[in-house]
Amino acid sequence: MTLTTPAGTPPREGRRPALGPRPDVRNLSLLGVLAVLVLVGGLTRPAEFLAASNLQLVLTQASVIGVVTVGMTFVITGGGIDLSVGAVVALASVWATTLATQEFGFAGILFTAVVVGLGCGLVNGLLVAYGGMVPFIATLAMLASARGLALQITEGRTQIVTVPSVLDLGLPDSHVLGIPPLVLVLAAVTAAGWLLLNRTTFGRRTVAVGGNPEAARLAGIDVRRQRLLLYLLSGLCCGIAAFLLIVLSGSGQNTNGNLYELDAIAAAIIGGTLLSGGRGTIAGSVLGVLVFTTITNLFALNNLQSDVQQIAKGAIIVAAVLVQHRTARDPH
């Protein structure tokens, strides 16, 4: 006899495809795409593209949006969406670089960035989980509010960071075995996210809520609490990303994080995360970030126009969605 959930679907078999072998196939495909991009870069601009400094630059630029994408992957897997991530990064970065905050040094900047991110995530989560608002509307409202508040704090001016311990993290002397600290942070967040999604009850609940929230509720999962935690996690990732951006740019600006929400969603989708929820892959999402970052780097080195770059990204997104639809129709 096969045990079933109250919704009538086998509990184990119903969740297995979400984290099964198919994401691994997608990851291998993305690795193949990366290999092709590296080959193109090696053929077109070998001296510049294959230089250690350029590879470090690609990884460093991927770190900020990569951390945001990890949080976005959890939200989408849980059946939600977060359009406010870019604005939250901007708000956290400017709030953490005010003169009053910088007086507390490294710890003050990091603490403020994380707390602002968590605060915004809390508001999003409460509106969606307990307020009954559609995630699109709730996070769109946060996008507008956070951008407006960031502009009000800065009054349109760039806030320069003067804390040496923060600025030193962006210098070559801070590299560990040739690896920039920002890349190490991305690696740590990716590893933690993978373990959380694939090896914990929290991850299984996230997949269950995204796949069928009513079945998850009948199975004893507090759906509202889970959704709140997912938006808190997204806010935490935005706070960490804001701090990385402060290190990278040495400043806080209200224009930071522009279009991060689109980049994060696109990276998650091409990585194999199902936009309708119920399936997510952290490794695939980060590989998607690396693909987009490498494309941007290649276009810059070859002096190609940004509009062509956007067309290329759009084509990749369309192809990824078509593959998802085909997989959904043919699960075997």
Tab-separated table of C-alpha atoms in Angstrom:
chain	number	residue	atom	x	y	z
A	1	MET	CA	0.000	0.000	0.000
A	2	THR	CA	1.314	3.416	-0.948
A	3	LEU	CA	1.041	6.136	1.683
A	4	THR	CA	-0.434	9.366	0.417
A	5	THR	CA	-0.748	12.925	1.626
A	6	PRO	CA	-4.219	14.383	2.269
A	7	ALA	CA	-4.159	15.707	-1.284
A	8	GLY	CA	-3.782	12.146	-2.556
A	9	THR	CA	-0.238	12.284	-3.919
A	10	PRO	CA	2.646	10.112	-2.717
A	11	PRO	CA	4.740	12.268	-0.352
A	12	ARG	CA	8.157	11.065	-1.404
A	13	GLU	CA	7.556	10.532	-5.091
A	14	GLY	CA	5.786	13.898	-5.292
A	15	ARG	CA	8.841	15.776	-4.036
A	16	ARG	CA	11.626	13.752	-5.581
A	17	PRO	CA	11.460	15.247	-9.114
A	18	ALA	CA	11.893	18.749	-7.688
A	19	LEU	CA	15.393	17.964	-6.485
A	20	GLY	CA	16.147	14.924	-8.623
A	21	PRO	CA	18.512	14.333	-11.503
A	22	ARG	CA	17.011	16.805	-13.959
A	23	PRO	CA	18.595	19.886	-12.310
A	24	ASP	CA	21.940	18.082	-12.579
A	25	VAL	CA	21.415	17.727	-16.327
A	26	ARG	CA	20.660	21.425	-16.529
A	27	ASN	CA	23.767	22.220	-14.503
A	28	LEU	CA	25.881	20.197	-16.910
A	29	SER	CA	24.281	22.081	-19.792
A	30	LEU	CA	25.111	25.410	-18.156
A	31	LEU	CA	28.679	24.249	-17.585
A	32	GLY	CA	28.787	23.470	-21.300
A	33	VAL	CA	27.529	26.972	-22.098
A	34	LEU	CA	30.206	28.439	-19.824
A	35	ALA	CA	32.852	26.334	-21.561
A	36	VAL	CA	31.690	27.663	-24.943
A	37	LEU	CA	31.808	31.251	-23.661
A	38	VAL	CA	35.323	30.722	-22.308
A	39	LEU	CA	36.330	29.268	-25.678
A	40	VAL	CA	34.871	32.275	-27.482
A	41	GLY	CA	36.700	34.618	-25.124
A	42	GLY	CA	39.935	32.704	-25.583
A	43	LEU	CA	39.631	32.946	-29.367
A	44	THR	CA	38.509	36.564	-29.641
A	45	ARG	CA	40.472	38.222	-26.810
A	46	PRO	CA	42.869	35.598	-25.427
A	47	ALA	CA	45.289	37.981	-23.703
A	48	GLU	CA	42.584	40.030	-22.003
A	49	PHE	CA	39.892	37.428	-21.312
A	50	LEU	CA	42.119	34.647	-19.972
A	51	ALA	CA	44.140	36.970	-17.755
A	52	ALA	CA	43.875	36.097	-14.077
A	53	SER	CA	42.802	39.643	-13.261
A	54	ASN	CA	39.877	39.452	-15.713
A	55	LEU	CA	38.704	36.085	-14.393
A	56	GLN	CA	38.832	37.511	-10.880
A	57	LEU	CA	36.800	40.492	-12.113
A	58	VAL	CA	34.119	38.221	-13.597
A	59	LEU	CA	33.801	36.256	-10.352
A	60	THR	CA	33.777	39.421	-8.239
A	61	GLN	CA	31.052	41.036	-10.348
A	62	ALA	CA	29.032	37.820	-10.120
A	63	SER	CA	29.301	37.769	-6.330
A	64	VAL	CA	26.823	40.552	-5.568
A	65	ILE	CA	24.026	39.442	-7.895
A	66	GLY	CA	24.871	35.816	-7.083
A	67	VAL	CA	24.046	36.283	-3.399
A	68	VAL	CA	20.774	38.018	-4.341
A	69	THR	CA	19.948	35.154	-6.701
A	70	VAL	CA	20.354	32.564	-3.947
A	71	GLY	CA	17.639	34.325	-1.936
A	72	MET	CA	15.476	34.744	-5.034
A	73	THR	CA	15.755	31.019	-5.765
A	74	PHE	CA	14.248	30.173	-2.386
A	75	VAL	CA	11.366	32.622	-2.865
A	76	ILE	CA	10.532	31.347	-6.362
A	77	THR	CA	10.837	27.718	-5.271
A	78	GLY	CA	8.327	28.497	-2.530
A	79	GLY	CA	5.857	29.806	-5.102
A	80	GLY	CA	6.541	33.521	-4.667
A	81	ILE	CA	8.407	36.318	-6.401
A	82	ASP	CA	10.419	39.270	-5.117
A	83	LEU	CA	10.601	42.321	-7.356
A	84	SER	CA	12.098	44.488	-4.618
A	85	VAL	CA	15.570	42.930	-4.291
A	86	GLY	CA	17.365	45.619	-6.300
A	87	ALA	CA	15.696	48.454	-4.404
A	88	VAL	CA	16.382	46.743	-1.065
A	89	VAL	CA	20.075	46.434	-1.987
A	90	ALA	CA	20.110	50.152	-2.794
A	91	LEU	CA	18.367	51.106	0.450
A	92	ALA	CA	20.630	48.887	2.555
A	93	SER	CA	23.750	50.238	0.863
A	94	VAL	CA	22.876	53.909	1.413
A	95	TRP	CA	21.604	53.378	4.949
A	96	ALA	CA	24.807	51.527	5.834
A	97	THR	CA	27.040	54.282	4.407
A	98	THR	CA	25.569	57.304	6.141
A	99	LEU	CA	28.028	59.301	8.233
A	100	ALA	CA	26.274	58.221	11.422
A	101	THR	CA	26.621	54.539	10.527
A	102	GLN	CA	30.247	54.813	9.418
A	103	GLU	CA	31.166	56.091	12.874
A	104	PHE	CA	30.670	52.505	14.094
A	105	GLY	CA	33.190	51.178	11.588
A	106	PHE	CA	33.150	47.825	9.826
A	107	ALA	CA	30.697	46.178	12.222
A	108	GLY	CA	28.283	49.096	12.026
A	109	ILE	CA	28.150	49.051	8.224
A	110	LEU	CA	27.727	45.278	8.009
A	111	PHE	CA	25.124	45.191	10.794
A	112	THR	CA	23.086	48.019	9.286
A	113	ALA	CA	23.101	46.504	5.789
A	114	VAL	CA	21.910	43.136	7.088
A	115	VAL	CA	19.265	44.603	9.417
A	116	VAL	CA	17.812	46.826	6.673
A	117	GLY	CA	17.643	43.835	4.343
A	118	LEU	CA	15.936	41.726	7.001
A	119	GLY	CA	13.517	44.544	7.797
A	120	CYS	CA	12.425	44.856	4.182
A	121	GLY	CA	12.125	41.085	3.914
A	122	LEU	CA	9.986	41.055	7.050
A	123	VAL	CA	7.603	43.633	5.602
A	124	ASN	CA	7.348	41.705	2.324
A	125	GLY	CA	6.734	38.470	4.197
A	126	LEU	CA	4.059	39.908	6.446
A	127	LEU	CA	2.219	41.472	3.513
A	128	VAL	CA	2.315	38.275	1.461
A	129	ALA	CA	1.924	35.596	4.145
A	130	TYR	CA	-0.358	37.278	6.657
A	131	GLY	CA	-1.760	40.204	4.698
A	132	GLY	CA	-2.923	38.047	1.815
A	133	MET	CA	-1.364	40.313	-0.807
A	134	VAL	CA	-0.227	38.951	-4.146
A	135	PRO	CA	3.610	38.701	-4.052
A	136	PHE	CA	3.901	40.704	-7.274
A	137	ILE	CA	1.979	43.639	-5.807
A	138	ALA	CA	3.529	43.520	-2.333
A	139	THR	CA	7.117	43.445	-3.584
A	140	LEU	CA	6.385	46.013	-6.287
A	141	ALA	CA	5.210	48.358	-3.539
A	142	MET	CA	8.409	47.649	-1.605
A	143	LEU	CA	10.430	48.366	-4.750
A	144	ALA	CA	8.898	51.826	-5.075
A	145	SER	CA	9.112	52.594	-1.350
A	146	ALA	CA	12.706	51.433	-0.929
A	147	ARG	CA	13.869	53.384	-3.984
A	148	GLY	CA	12.142	56.498	-2.735
A	149	LEU	CA	13.586	56.173	0.758
A	150	ALA	CA	17.077	55.547	-0.647
A	151	LEU	CA	16.788	58.713	-2.718
A	152	GLN	CA	15.562	60.665	0.302
A	153	ILE	CA	18.484	59.501	2.444
A	154	THR	CA	21.137	60.364	-0.140
A	155	GLU	CA	19.397	63.415	-1.629
A	156	GLY	CA	20.734	62.168	-4.950
A	157	ARG	CA	24.369	62.253	-3.829
A	158	THR	CA	26.926	59.453	-3.664
A	159	GLN	CA	27.963	58.529	-0.114
A	160	ILE	CA	31.684	57.766	0.013
A	161	VAL	CA	32.924	55.101	2.414
A	162	THR	CA	35.868	56.207	4.576
A	163	VAL	CA	36.257	53.111	6.780
A	164	PRO	CA	39.662	51.556	5.893
A	165	SER	CA	38.761	48.038	7.055
A	166	VAL	CA	35.854	47.962	4.593
A	167	LEU	CA	37.797	49.417	1.682
A	168	ASP	CA	40.710	47.035	2.263
A	169	LEU	CA	38.499	44.053	1.396
A	170	GLY	CA	38.391	45.276	-2.187
A	171	LEU	CA	42.182	45.440	-2.562
A	172	PRO	CA	44.352	42.672	-4.067
A	173	ASP	CA	46.224	42.359	-0.759
A	174	SER	CA	43.069	40.917	0.815
A	175	HIS	CA	42.863	38.003	-1.630
A	176	VAL	CA	43.068	34.523	-0.128
A	177	LEU	CA	45.146	32.229	-2.371
A	178	GLY	CA	44.365	34.611	-5.230
A	179	ILE	CA	40.626	34.531	-4.553
A	180	PRO	CA	38.861	37.838	-3.735
A	181	PRO	CA	36.949	37.870	-0.412
A	182	LEU	CA	33.696	38.659	-2.223
A	183	VAL	CA	33.989	35.418	-4.189
A	184	LEU	CA	34.561	33.499	-0.963
A	185	VAL	CA	31.383	35.044	0.464
A	186	LEU	CA	29.432	33.945	-2.632
A	187	ALA	CA	30.844	30.435	-2.279
A	188	ALA	CA	29.835	30.311	1.388
A	189	VAL	CA	26.312	31.617	0.702
A	190	THR	CA	25.915	29.161	-2.189
A	191	ALA	CA	27.043	26.218	-0.071
A	192	ALA	CA	24.770	27.229	2.807
A	193	GLY	CA	21.845	27.725	0.424
A	194	TRP	CA	22.404	24.328	-1.216
A	195	LEU	CA	22.493	22.562	2.126
A	196	LEU	CA	19.413	24.434	3.353
A	197	LEU	CA	17.368	23.605	0.258
A	198	ASN	CA	18.517	20.033	-0.273
A	199	ARG	CA	19.392	18.639	3.139
A	200	THR	CA	16.999	20.204	5.645
A	201	THR	CA	13.337	20.119	6.585
A	202	PHE	CA	13.176	23.823	5.709
A	203	GLY	CA	14.101	23.004	2.110
A	204	ARG	CA	11.541	20.206	1.847
A	205	ARG	CA	8.856	22.499	3.224
A	206	THR	CA	9.825	25.181	0.719
A	207	VAL	CA	9.431	22.758	-2.182
A	208	ALA	CA	6.138	21.463	-0.784
A	209	VAL	CA	4.672	24.960	-0.325
A	210	GLY	CA	5.745	25.982	-3.823
A	211	GLY	CA	4.435	22.813	-5.428
A	212	ASN	CA	1.029	22.642	-3.740
A	213	PRO	CA	0.376	24.982	-0.812
A	214	GLU	CA	-2.982	23.396	0.039
A	215	ALA	CA	-1.478	19.911	0.201
A	216	ALA	CA	1.376	21.312	2.290
A	217	ARG	CA	-1.136	22.868	4.702
A	218	LEU	CA	-3.051	19.612	5.038
A	219	ALA	CA	0.239	17.822	5.673
A	220	GLY	CA	0.806	20.016	8.732
A	221	ILE	CA	3.106	22.692	7.292
A	222	ASP	CA	2.509	26.258	8.462
A	223	VAL	CA	2.388	27.755	4.960
A	224	ARG	CA	2.187	31.371	6.114
A	225	ARG	CA	5.146	31.008	8.451
A	226	GLN	CA	7.178	29.322	5.718
A	227	ARG	CA	6.470	32.122	3.257
A	228	LEU	CA	7.436	34.712	5.847
A	229	LEU	CA	10.749	32.930	6.441
A	230	LEU	CA	11.428	32.789	2.688
A	231	TYR	CA	11.072	36.559	2.321
A	232	LEU	CA	13.223	37.065	5.415
A	233	LEU	CA	15.872	34.900	3.768
A	234	SER	CA	15.651	36.959	0.587
A	235	GLY	CA	16.037	40.150	2.629
A	236	LEU	CA	19.073	38.695	4.413
A	237	CYS	CA	20.704	37.913	1.074
A	238	CYS	CA	19.969	41.476	-0.105
A	239	GLY	CA	21.644	42.867	3.017
A	240	ILE	CA	24.748	40.739	2.465
A	241	ALA	CA	24.804	41.733	-1.216
A	242	ALA	CA	24.533	45.407	-0.244
A	243	PHE	CA	27.615	45.076	1.952
A	244	LEU	CA	29.516	43.358	-0.876
A	245	LEU	CA	28.505	46.166	-3.219
A	246	ILE	CA	29.755	48.728	-0.703
A	247	VAL	CA	33.108	46.926	-0.617
A	248	LEU	CA	33.205	46.698	-4.409
A	249	SER	CA	32.317	50.327	-5.138
A	250	GLY	CA	33.504	52.028	-1.960
A	251	SER	CA	30.261	53.977	-1.802
A	252	GLY	CA	26.506	53.882	-1.347
A	253	GLN	CA	24.150	55.155	-4.038
A	254	ASN	CA	20.389	55.202	-4.462
A	255	THR	CA	20.892	53.792	-7.986
A	256	ASN	CA	22.585	50.631	-6.705
A	257	GLY	CA	20.972	47.313	-7.566
A	258	ASN	CA	19.313	48.626	-10.708
A	259	LEU	CA	17.471	45.744	-12.467
A	260	TYR	CA	18.888	43.198	-9.998
A	261	GLU	CA	15.409	41.709	-9.701
A	262	LEU	CA	15.309	40.889	-13.403
A	263	ASP	CA	18.850	39.510	-13.443
A	264	ALA	CA	18.200	37.330	-10.397
A	265	ILE	CA	14.925	35.952	-11.753
A	266	ALA	CA	16.508	35.279	-15.146
A	267	ALA	CA	19.512	33.515	-13.614
A	268	ALA	CA	17.259	31.341	-11.457
A	269	ILE	CA	15.071	30.403	-14.419
A	270	ILE	CA	17.888	29.387	-16.745
A	271	GLY	CA	19.408	27.490	-13.842
A	272	GLY	CA	16.361	25.251	-13.633
A	273	THR	CA	14.187	26.852	-10.960
A	274	LEU	CA	10.528	26.536	-11.932
A	275	LEU	CA	8.879	29.954	-12.076
A	276	SER	CA	5.572	28.535	-10.841
A	277	GLY	CA	7.304	27.080	-7.769
A	278	GLY	CA	7.940	23.578	-6.458
A	279	ARG	CA	11.405	23.103	-7.916
A	280	GLY	CA	14.652	24.972	-7.323
A	281	THR	CA	18.360	24.512	-7.712
A	282	ILE	CA	20.915	26.742	-6.006
A	283	ALA	CA	23.862	25.488	-8.037
A	284	GLY	CA	21.976	26.052	-11.293
A	285	SER	CA	21.021	29.582	-10.275
A	286	VAL	CA	24.625	30.527	-9.504
A	287	LEU	CA	25.753	28.981	-12.790
A	288	GLY	CA	23.123	31.133	-14.498
A	289	VAL	CA	24.650	34.207	-12.856
A	290	LEU	CA	28.101	33.190	-14.105
A	291	VAL	CA	26.747	32.726	-17.641
A	292	PHE	CA	25.231	36.220	-17.714
A	293	THR	CA	28.287	37.819	-16.089
A	294	THR	CA	30.624	36.128	-18.582
A	295	ILE	CA	28.474	37.302	-21.487
A	296	THR	CA	28.647	40.869	-20.172
A	297	ASN	CA	32.424	40.599	-19.848
A	298	LEU	CA	32.815	39.204	-23.368
A	299	PHE	CA	30.731	41.979	-24.879
A	300	ALA	CA	32.729	44.618	-23.019
A	301	LEU	CA	36.080	43.175	-24.124
A	302	ASN	CA	34.926	42.963	-27.753
A	303	ASN	CA	33.474	46.504	-27.697
A	304	LEU	CA	30.006	45.279	-28.647
A	305	GLN	CA	26.956	47.400	-27.963
A	306	SER	CA	24.890	46.754	-24.868
A	307	ASP	CA	21.652	46.415	-26.845
A	308	VAL	CA	23.017	43.310	-28.579
A	309	GLN	CA	23.986	41.970	-25.169
A	310	GLN	CA	20.428	42.406	-23.909
A	311	ILE	CA	19.083	40.612	-26.975
A	312	ALA	CA	21.441	37.700	-26.307
A	313	LYS	CA	20.299	37.493	-22.673
A	314	GLY	CA	16.662	37.613	-23.743
A	315	ALA	CA	17.205	34.769	-26.196
A	316	ILE	CA	18.800	32.649	-23.461
A	317	ILE	CA	15.858	33.309	-21.113
A	318	VAL	CA	13.305	32.371	-23.798
A	319	ALA	CA	15.210	29.166	-24.581
A	320	ALA	CA	15.340	28.241	-20.880
A	321	VAL	CA	11.579	28.781	-20.433
A	322	LEU	CA	10.807	26.703	-23.529
A	323	VAL	CA	12.944	23.886	-22.145
A	324	GLN	CA	11.045	24.123	-18.835
A	325	HIS	CA	7.692	23.842	-20.615
A	326	ARG	CA	8.877	20.870	-22.627
A	327	THR	CA	10.157	19.173	-19.467
A	328	ALA	CA	6.861	19.830	-17.694
A	329	ARG	CA	4.914	18.186	-20.536
A	330	ASP	CA	7.317	15.245	-20.687
A	331	PRO	CA	8.451	14.548	-17.090
A	332	HIS	CA	10.150	11.302	-18.103
